[in-house]
Coordinates of C-alpha atoms in Angstrom, one line a residue:
X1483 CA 38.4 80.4 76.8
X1484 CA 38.3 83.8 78.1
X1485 CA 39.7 82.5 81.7
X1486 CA 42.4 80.3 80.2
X1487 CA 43.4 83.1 78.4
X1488 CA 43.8 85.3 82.0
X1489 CA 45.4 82.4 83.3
X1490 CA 47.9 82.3 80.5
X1491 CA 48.7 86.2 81.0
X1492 CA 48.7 86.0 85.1
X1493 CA 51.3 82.9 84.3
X1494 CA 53.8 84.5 82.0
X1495 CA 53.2 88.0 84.1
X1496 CA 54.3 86.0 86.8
X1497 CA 57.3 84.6 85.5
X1498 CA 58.3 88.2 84.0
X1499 CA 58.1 89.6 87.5
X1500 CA 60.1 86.5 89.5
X1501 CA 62.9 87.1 86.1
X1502 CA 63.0 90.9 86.8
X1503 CA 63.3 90.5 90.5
X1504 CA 66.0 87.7 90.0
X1505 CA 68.2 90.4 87.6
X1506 CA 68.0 92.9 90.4
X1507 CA 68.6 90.9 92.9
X1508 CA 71.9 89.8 90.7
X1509 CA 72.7 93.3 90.6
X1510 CA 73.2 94.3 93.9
X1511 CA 74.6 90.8 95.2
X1512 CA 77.1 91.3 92.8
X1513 CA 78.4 94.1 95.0
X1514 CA 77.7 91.9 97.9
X1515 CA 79.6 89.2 97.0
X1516 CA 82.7 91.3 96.0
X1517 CA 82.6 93.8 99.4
X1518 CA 82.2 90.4 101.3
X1519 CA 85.8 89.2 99.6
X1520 CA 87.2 92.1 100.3
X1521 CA 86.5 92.2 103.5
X1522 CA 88.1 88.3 103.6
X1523 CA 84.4 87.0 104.4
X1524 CA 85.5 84.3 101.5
X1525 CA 83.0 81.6 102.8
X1526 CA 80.1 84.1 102.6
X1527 CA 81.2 85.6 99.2
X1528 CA 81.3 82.0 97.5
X1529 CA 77.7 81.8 99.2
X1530 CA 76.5 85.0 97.5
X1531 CA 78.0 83.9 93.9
X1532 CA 76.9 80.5 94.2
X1533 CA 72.8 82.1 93.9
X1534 CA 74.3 83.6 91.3
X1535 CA 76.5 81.9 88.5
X1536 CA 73.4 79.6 87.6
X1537 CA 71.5 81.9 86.5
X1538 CA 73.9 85.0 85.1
X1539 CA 74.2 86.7 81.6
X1540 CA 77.2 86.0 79.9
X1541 CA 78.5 89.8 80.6
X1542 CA 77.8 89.9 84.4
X1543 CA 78.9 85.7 84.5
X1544 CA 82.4 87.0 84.1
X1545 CA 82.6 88.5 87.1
X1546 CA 81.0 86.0 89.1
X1547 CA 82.9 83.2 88.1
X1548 CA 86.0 84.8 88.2
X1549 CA 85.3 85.5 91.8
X1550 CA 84.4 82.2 92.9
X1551 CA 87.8 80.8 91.6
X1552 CA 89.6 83.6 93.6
X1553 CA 87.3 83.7 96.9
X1554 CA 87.8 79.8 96.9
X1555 CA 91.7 80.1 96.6
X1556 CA 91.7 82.9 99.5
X1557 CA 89.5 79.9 101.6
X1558 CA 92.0 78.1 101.4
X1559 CA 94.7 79.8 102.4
X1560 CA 92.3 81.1 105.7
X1561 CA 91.9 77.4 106.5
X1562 CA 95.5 76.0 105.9
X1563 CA 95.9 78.9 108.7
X1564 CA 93.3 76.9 110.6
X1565 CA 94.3 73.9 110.3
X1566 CA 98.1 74.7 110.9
X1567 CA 98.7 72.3 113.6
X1568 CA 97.0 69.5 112.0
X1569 CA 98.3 70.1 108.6
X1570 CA 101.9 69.6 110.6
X1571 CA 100.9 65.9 112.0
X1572 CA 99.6 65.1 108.7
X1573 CA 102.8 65.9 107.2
X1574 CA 104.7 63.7 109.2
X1575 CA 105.9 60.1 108.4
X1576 CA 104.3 56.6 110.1
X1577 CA 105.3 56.5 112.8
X1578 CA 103.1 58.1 114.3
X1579 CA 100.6 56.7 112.1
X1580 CA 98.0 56.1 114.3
X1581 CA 97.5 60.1 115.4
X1582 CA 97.8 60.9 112.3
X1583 CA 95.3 59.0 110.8
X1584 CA 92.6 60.0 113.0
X1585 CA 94.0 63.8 112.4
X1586 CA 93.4 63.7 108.7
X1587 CA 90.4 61.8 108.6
X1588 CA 89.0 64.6 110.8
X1589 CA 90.0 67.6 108.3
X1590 CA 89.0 65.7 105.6
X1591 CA 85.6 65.1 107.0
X1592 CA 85.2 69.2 108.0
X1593 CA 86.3 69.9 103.9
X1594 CA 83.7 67.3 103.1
X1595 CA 81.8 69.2 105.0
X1596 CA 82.4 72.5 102.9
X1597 CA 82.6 71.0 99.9
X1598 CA 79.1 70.2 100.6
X1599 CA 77.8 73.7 101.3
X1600 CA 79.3 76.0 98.9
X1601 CA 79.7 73.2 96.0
X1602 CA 83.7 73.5 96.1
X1603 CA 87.0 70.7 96.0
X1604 CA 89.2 71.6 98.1
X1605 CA 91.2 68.8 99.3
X1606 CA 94.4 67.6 101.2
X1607 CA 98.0 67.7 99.1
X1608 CA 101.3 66.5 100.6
X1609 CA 104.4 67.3 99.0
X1610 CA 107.9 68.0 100.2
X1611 CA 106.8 66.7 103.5
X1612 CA 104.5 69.5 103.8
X1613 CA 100.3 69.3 103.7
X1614 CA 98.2 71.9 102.3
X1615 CA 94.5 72.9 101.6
X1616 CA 94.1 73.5 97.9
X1617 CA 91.1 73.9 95.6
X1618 CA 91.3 70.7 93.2
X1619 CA 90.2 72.7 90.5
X1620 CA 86.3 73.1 90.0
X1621 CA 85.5 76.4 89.9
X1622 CA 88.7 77.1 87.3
X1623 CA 87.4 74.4 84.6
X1624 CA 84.1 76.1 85.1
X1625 CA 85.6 79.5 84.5
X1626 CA 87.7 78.2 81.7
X1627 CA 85.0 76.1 79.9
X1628 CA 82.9 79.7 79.6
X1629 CA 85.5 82.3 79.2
X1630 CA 88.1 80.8 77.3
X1631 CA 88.9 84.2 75.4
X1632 CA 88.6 86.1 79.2
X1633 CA 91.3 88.8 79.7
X1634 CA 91.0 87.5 83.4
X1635 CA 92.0 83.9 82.7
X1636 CA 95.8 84.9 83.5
X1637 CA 95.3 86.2 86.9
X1638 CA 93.7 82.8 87.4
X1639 CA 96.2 80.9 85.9
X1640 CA 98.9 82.5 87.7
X1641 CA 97.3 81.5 91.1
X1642 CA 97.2 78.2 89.0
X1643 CA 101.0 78.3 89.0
X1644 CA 100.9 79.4 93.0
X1645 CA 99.2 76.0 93.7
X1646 CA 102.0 74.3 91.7
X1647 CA 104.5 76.0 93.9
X1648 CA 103.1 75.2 97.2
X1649 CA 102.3 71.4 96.1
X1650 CA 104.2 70.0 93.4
X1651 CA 107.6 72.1 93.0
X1652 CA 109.1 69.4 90.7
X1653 CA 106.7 70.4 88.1
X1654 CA 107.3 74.2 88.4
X1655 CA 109.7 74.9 86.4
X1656 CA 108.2 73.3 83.2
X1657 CA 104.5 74.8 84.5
X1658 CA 106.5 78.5 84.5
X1659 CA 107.9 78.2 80.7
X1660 CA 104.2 77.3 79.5
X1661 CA 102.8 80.3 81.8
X1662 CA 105.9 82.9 79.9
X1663 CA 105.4 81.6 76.4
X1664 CA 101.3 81.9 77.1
X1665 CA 101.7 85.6 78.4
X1666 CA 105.1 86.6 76.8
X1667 CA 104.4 89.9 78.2
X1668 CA 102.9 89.1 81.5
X1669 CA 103.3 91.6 84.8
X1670 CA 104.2 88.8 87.0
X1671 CA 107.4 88.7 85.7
X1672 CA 108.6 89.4 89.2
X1673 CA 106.8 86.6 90.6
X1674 CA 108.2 84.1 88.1
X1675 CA 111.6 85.3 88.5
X1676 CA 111.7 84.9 92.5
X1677 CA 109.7 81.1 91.6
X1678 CA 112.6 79.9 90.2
X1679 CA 115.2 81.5 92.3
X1680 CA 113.5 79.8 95.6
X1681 CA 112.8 76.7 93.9
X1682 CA 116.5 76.4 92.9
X1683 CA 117.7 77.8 97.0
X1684 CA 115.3 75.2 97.9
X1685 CA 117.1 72.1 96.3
X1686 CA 116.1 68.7 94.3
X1687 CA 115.6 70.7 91.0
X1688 CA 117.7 72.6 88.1
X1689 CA 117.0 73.9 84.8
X1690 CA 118.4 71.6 82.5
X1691 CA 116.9 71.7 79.2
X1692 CA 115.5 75.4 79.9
X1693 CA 118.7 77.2 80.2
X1694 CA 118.1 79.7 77.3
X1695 CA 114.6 80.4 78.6
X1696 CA 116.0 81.3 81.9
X1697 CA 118.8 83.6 80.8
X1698 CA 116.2 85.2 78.7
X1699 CA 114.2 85.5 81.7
X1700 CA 116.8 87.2 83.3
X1701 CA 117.9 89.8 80.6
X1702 CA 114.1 91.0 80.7
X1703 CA 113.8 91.3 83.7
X1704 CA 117.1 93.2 84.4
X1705 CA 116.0 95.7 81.2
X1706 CA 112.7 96.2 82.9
X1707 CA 113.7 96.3 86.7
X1708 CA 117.6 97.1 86.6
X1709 CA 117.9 98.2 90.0
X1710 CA 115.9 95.5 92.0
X1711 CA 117.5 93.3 94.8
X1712 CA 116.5 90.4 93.1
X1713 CA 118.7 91.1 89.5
X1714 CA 122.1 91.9 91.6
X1715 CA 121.8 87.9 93.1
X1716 CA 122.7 87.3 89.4
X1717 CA 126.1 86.6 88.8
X1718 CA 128.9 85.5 86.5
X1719 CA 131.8 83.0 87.0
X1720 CA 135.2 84.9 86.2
X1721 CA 137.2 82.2 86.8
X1722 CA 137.7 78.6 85.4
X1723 CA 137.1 75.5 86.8
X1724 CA 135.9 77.2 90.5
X1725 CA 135.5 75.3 93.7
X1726 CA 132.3 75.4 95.1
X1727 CA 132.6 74.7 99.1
X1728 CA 129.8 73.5 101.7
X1729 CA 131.1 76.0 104.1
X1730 CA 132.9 79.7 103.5
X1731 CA 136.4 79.4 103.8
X1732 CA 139.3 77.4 102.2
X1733 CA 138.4 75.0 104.8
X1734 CA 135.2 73.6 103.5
X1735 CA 134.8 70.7 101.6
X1736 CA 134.9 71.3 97.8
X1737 CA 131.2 69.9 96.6
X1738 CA 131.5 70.6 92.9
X1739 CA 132.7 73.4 90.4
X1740 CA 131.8 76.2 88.2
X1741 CA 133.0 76.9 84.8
X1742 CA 133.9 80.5 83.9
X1743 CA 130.5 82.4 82.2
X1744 CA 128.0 80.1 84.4
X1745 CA 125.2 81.8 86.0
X1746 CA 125.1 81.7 89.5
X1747 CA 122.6 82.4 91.8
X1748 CA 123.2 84.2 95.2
X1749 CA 121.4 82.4 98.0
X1750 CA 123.4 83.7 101.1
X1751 CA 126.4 86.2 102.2
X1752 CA 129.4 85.7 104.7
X1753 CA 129.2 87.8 107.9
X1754 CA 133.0 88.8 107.8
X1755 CA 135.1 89.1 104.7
X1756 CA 138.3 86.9 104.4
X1757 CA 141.7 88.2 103.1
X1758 CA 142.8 85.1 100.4
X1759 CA 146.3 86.4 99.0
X1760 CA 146.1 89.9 98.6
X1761 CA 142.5 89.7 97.7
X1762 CA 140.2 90.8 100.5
X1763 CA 136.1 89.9 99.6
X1764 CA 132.9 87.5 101.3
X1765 CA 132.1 84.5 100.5
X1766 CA 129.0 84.1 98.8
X1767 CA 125.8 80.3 98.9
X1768 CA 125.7 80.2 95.1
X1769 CA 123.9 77.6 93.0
X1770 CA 124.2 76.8 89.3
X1771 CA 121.4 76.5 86.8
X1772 CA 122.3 72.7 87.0
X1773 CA 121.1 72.5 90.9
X1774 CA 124.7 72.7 92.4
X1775 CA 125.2 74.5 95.6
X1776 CA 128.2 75.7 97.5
X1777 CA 130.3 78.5 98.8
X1778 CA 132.4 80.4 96.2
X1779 CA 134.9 83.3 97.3
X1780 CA 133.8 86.5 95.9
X1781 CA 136.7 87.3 94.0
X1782 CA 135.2 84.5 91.4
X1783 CA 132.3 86.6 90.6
X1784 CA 130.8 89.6 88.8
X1785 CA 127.5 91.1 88.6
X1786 CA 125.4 89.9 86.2
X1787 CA 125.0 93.1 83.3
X1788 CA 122.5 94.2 80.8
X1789 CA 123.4 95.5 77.6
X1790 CA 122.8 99.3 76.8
X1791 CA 120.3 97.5 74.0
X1792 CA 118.5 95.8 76.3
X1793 CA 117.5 98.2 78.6
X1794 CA 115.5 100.4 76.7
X1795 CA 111.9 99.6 77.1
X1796 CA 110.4 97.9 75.2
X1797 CA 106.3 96.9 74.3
X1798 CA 105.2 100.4 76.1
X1799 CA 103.7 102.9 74.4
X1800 CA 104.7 106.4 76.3
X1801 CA 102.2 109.1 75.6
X1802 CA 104.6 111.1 78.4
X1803 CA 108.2 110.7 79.5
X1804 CA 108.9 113.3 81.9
X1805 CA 112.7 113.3 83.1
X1806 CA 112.4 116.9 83.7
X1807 CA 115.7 117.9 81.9
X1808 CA 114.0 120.9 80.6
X1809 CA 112.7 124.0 82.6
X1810 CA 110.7 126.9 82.2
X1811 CA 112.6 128.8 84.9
X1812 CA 114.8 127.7 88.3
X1813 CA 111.6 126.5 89.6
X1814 CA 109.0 125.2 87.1
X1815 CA 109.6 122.4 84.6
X1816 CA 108.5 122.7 80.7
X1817 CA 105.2 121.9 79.9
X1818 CA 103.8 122.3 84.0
X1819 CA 102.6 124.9 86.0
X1820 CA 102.7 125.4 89.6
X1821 CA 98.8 124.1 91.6
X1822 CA 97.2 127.6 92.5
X1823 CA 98.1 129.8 95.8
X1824 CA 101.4 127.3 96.0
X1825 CA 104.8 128.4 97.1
X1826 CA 107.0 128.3 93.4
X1827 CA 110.3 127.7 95.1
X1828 CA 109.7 124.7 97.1
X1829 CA 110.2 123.0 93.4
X1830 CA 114.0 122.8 92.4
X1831 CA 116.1 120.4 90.5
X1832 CA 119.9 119.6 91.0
X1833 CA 122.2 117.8 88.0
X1834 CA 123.6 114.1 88.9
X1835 CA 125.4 112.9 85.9
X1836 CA 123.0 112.5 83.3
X1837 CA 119.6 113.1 85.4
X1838 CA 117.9 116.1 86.7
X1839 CA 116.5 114.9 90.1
X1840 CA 113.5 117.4 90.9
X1841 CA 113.5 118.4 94.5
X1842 CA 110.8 119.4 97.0
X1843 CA 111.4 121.2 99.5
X1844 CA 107.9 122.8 101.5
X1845 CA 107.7 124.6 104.7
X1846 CA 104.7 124.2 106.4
X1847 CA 102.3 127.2 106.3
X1848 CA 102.4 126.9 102.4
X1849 CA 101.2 124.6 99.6
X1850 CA 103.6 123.3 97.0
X1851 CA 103.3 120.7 93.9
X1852 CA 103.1 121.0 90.3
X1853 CA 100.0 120.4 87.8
X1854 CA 99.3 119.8 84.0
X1855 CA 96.8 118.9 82.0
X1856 CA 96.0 115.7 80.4
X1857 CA 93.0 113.7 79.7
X1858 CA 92.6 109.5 79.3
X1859 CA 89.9 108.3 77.7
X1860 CA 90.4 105.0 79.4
X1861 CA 92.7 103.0 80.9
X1862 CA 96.4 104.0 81.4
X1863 CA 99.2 104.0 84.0
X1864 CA 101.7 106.1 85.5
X1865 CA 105.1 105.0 86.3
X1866 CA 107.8 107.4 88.5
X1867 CA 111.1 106.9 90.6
X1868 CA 110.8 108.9 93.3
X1869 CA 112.3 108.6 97.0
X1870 CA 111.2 110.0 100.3
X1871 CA 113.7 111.9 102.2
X1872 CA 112.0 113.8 105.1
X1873 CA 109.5 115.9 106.9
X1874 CA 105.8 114.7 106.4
X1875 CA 103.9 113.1 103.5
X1876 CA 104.0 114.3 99.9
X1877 CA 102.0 113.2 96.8
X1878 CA 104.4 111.8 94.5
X1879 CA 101.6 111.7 91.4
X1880 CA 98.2 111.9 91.2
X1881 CA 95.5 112.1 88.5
X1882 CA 92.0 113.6 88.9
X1883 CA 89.5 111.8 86.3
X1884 CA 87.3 115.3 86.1
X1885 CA 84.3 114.2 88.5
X1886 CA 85.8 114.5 91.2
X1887 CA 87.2 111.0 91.9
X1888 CA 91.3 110.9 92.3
X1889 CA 93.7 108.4 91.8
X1890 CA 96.8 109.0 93.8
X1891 CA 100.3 107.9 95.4
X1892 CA 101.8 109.4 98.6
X1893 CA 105.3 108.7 100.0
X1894 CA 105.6 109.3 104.0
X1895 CA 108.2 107.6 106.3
X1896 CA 108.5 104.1 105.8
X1897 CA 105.4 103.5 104.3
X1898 CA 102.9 104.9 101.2
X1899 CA 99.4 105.8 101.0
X1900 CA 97.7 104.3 97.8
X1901 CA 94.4 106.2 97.4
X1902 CA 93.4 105.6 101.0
X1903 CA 95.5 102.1 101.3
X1904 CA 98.8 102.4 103.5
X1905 CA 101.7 99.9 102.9
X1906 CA 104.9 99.7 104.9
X1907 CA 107.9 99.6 102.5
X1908 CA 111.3 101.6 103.3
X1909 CA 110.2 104.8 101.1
X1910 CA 113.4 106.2 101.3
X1911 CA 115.2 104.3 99.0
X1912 CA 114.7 104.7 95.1
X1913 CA 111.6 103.1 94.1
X1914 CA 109.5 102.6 90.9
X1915 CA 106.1 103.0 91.3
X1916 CA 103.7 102.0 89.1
X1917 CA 99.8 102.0 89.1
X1918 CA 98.2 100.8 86.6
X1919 CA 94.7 102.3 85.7
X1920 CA 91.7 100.0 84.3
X1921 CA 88.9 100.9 82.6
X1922 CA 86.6 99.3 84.9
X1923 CA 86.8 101.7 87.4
X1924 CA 90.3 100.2 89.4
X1925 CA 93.8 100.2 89.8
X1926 CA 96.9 98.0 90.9
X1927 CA 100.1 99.0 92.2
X1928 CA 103.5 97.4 91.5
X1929 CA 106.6 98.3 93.1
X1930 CA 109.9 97.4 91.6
X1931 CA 108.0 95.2 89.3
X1932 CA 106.3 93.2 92.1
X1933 CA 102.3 93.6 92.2
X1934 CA 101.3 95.3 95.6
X1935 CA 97.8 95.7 95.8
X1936 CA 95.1 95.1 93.7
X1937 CA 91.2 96.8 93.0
X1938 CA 91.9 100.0 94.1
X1939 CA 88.9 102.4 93.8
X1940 CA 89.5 106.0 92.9
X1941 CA 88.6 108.8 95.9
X1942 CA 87.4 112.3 96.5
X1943 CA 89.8 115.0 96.8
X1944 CA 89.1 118.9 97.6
X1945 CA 92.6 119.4 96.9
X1946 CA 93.3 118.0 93.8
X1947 CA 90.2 119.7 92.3
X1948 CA 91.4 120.2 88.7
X1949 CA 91.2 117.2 85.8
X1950 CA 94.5 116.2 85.3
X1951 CA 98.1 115.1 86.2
X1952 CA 99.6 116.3 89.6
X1953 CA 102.7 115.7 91.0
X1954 CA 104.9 116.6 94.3
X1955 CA 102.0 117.7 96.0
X1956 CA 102.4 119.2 99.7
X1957 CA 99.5 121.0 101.7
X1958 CA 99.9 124.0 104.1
X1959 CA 100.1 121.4 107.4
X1960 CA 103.1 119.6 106.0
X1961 CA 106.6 119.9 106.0
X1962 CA 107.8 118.0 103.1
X1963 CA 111.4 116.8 101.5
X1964 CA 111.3 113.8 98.2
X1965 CA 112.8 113.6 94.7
X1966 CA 111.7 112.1 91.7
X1967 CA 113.8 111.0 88.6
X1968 CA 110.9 110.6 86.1
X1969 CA 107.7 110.1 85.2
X1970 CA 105.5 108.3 82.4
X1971 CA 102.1 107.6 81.4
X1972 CA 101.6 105.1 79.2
X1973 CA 98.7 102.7 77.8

């Protein structure tokens, strides 16, 4: 009795030391599997998670699921880039049926192939007369079927909608009203916005039977992103009964007709203007919500408008709204004071109209930028217009979380420097930026509405020692010119 007994105890001792190993192991290959996606290793991540998803809490099972739906998405992509040139004789019609046979049965057996190792779908889809490499949908259902209530599930589903893009465009349009009415207040409005606009440019589709969504689409997206290319392709008909042309010029051959207060869509500019009358304007590739595409002189249209109503913002909840119309002194706005040892007039302002632009303007051999406190207790974001104008690089904001980790943006020429991260964009036009701070430890930044770049981790900073809010930062080694026009935090 007494060995049975010790054989019992060695047993379950056994098993509580094989469990215990198993949860650290977990642990730490969480990590793995998330530095191998990031650094694009998608095949080994998927690896990693797969050890993992079978035998994860509900808590960490989350994370690993979610990742497995978006490290097999990102393998797909890698191999449509692989496959390229076969994908292309795939795509093509019979008569070359033969070749292309043999071509497809040969991807298809090296995805078999896949599928078999890391427990995934991904298949062939032609549509449009174009193949891809697409996950069928595994690892979503599997996500779905455990995390239902997730607050991830619409990332995911917005990939979802990707898919539907690149696939099955017919259905797009129907698949993007479910996805708005789902997330009513979703941040890929951007996204959805340029969806339609493409699909329509691209032809074989309209928005027939979804008008009012679309126009409602529109006014909320020009309220939240007024100045963005994308709102000023929106246009009104001003005239009646308007010939639309399949070439620019009075020349071309009328193709159909706009009624006056249709939305049209800009798709495409004339080179050279043309003098009609005593009207001088370019022609401009419209289409109509119903599909119709042609040429229409520009003396037909005006820019789509937003009513003063509409733009104010709505759904946020500002905790600060900085437009820096009030100052302390010629140098310091209300409520900030200058970071220590800095030079106070390389802040200014100057009055356009209705805004006070804040200026700085640092010499090199002196530190500039301004600082004021403010605490988060979790997550938050910061949202400023601000251009580049010249000189070296210059924090536009920044926020220290009081241990020494820093979130922060930096404007140089032609590109921006996101908490270590550099992205090209023309910096010095007028831009909003906005990063958006989560409580788990990461960020994502949108510009002009449009998501950027996504999980970025705080950093260490010697100079931007002090807990709080920091903006137009320049260090002794930098000449530095930008502006901003505001600045908000929210949550």
């Amino acid at each position: 009795m007494n060995i049975l007994k010790i054989l019992i105890f060695i047993f379950f001792a056994c098993i509580s030391i094989i469990f215990s190993v198993l949860y650290f192991l977990k642990d730490s290959n969480i990590n793995d599997a998330i530095k191998s996606y990031d650094n694009e290793d998608f095949y080994e991540s998927i690896s990693i998670l797969n050890t993992l998803y079978k035998v994860s809490d509900y808590e960490n099972g989350e994370r690993i699921y979610y990742y497995r739906v978006k490290a097999l998405n990102r393998l797909a992509q890698e191999l449509e880039q692989e496959y390229k040139e076969e994908l292309e004789i795939i795509s093509q019609d019979d008569e070359i049926g033969e070749e292309r046979r043999n071509v497809k049965k040969r991807v298809l057996e090296e995805l078999m192939k896949i599928n078999s190792e890391i427990e995934s779908d991904l298949v062939i889809v032609a549509s449009r007369g174009t193949a891809r490499i697409v996950s069928n949908g595994r690892f979503y259902d599997q996500f779905i079927a455990r995390y239902n209530g997730s607050r991830l599930i619409e990332s995911l589903d917005f990939e979802e909608l990707q898919k539907i893009e690149l696939t099955d465009g017919d259905k797009l349009i129907n698949a993007i009203v479910i996805f708005k009415k789902k997330y009513p207040a979703t941040s890929y409005l951007p996204q959805l916005f340029k969806m339609i606009i493409n699909n329509l440019q691209k032809g074989g589709t309209n928005l027939r039977g979804n008008e009012d969504f679309f126009v409602d689409l529109i006014q909320e997206y020009g309220r939240r992103y007024p100045t963005s290319q994308e709102f000023h392709r929106i246009y009104i008909c001003k005239g009646n009964n308007v010939n639309l042309r399949n070439s620019p010029g009075i020349n071309g051959s009328v193709v159909g007709n706009v009624k006056m207060g249709d939305i049209l869509i800009q798709f495409e500019k004339s080179m050279d203007s043309s003098l009609i009358g005593d009207v001088r304007d370019y022609w401009y590739r419209v289409g109509n919500l119903s599909g119709i595409q042609g040429w229409i002189f520009g003396k037909f249209l005006k820019s789509m408008e937003v009513s003063q109503d509409d733009l104010i913002e709505k759904g946020e909840n500002w905790i600060l709204e900085e437009s820096f119309q009030d100052w302390a002194d010629s140098n310091t706005p209300q409520n900030w004071m200058h970071i220590r040892n800095s030079v106070k007039a390389s802040i200014s302002f100057s009055i356009k109209g209705s805004k006070s632009i804040t200026q700085l303007n640092s010499a090199k051999g002196g530190t500039a930028g301004l600082f004021r406190r403010f605490v988060s207790s979790g997550s938050f974001n910061i949202l400023a217009k601000a251009r580049y104008v010249a000189g070296n690089s210059f924090v536009l904001f920044a926020y220290n979380l009081g241990d020494g980790r820093v979130y922060y943006l930096k404007l140089l020429d032609e590109e921006i420097n996101v908490s270590g991260r550099r992205i090209p964009i023309h910096t010095s036009d007028w831009h909003e930026y906005y990063l958006v701070i989560e409580r788990k430890g990461f960020a994502k930044l949108l510009i002009d509405g449009e998501i950027i770049l996504g999980r970025i981790p705080p950093v260490k900073s010697k100079l931007l020692s002090l807990k709080g809010l920091y903006c137009l930062v320049s260090t002794e080694s930098e000449l530095s010119l930008g502006e901003i026009e505001y600045l908000k935090i929210g949550n």
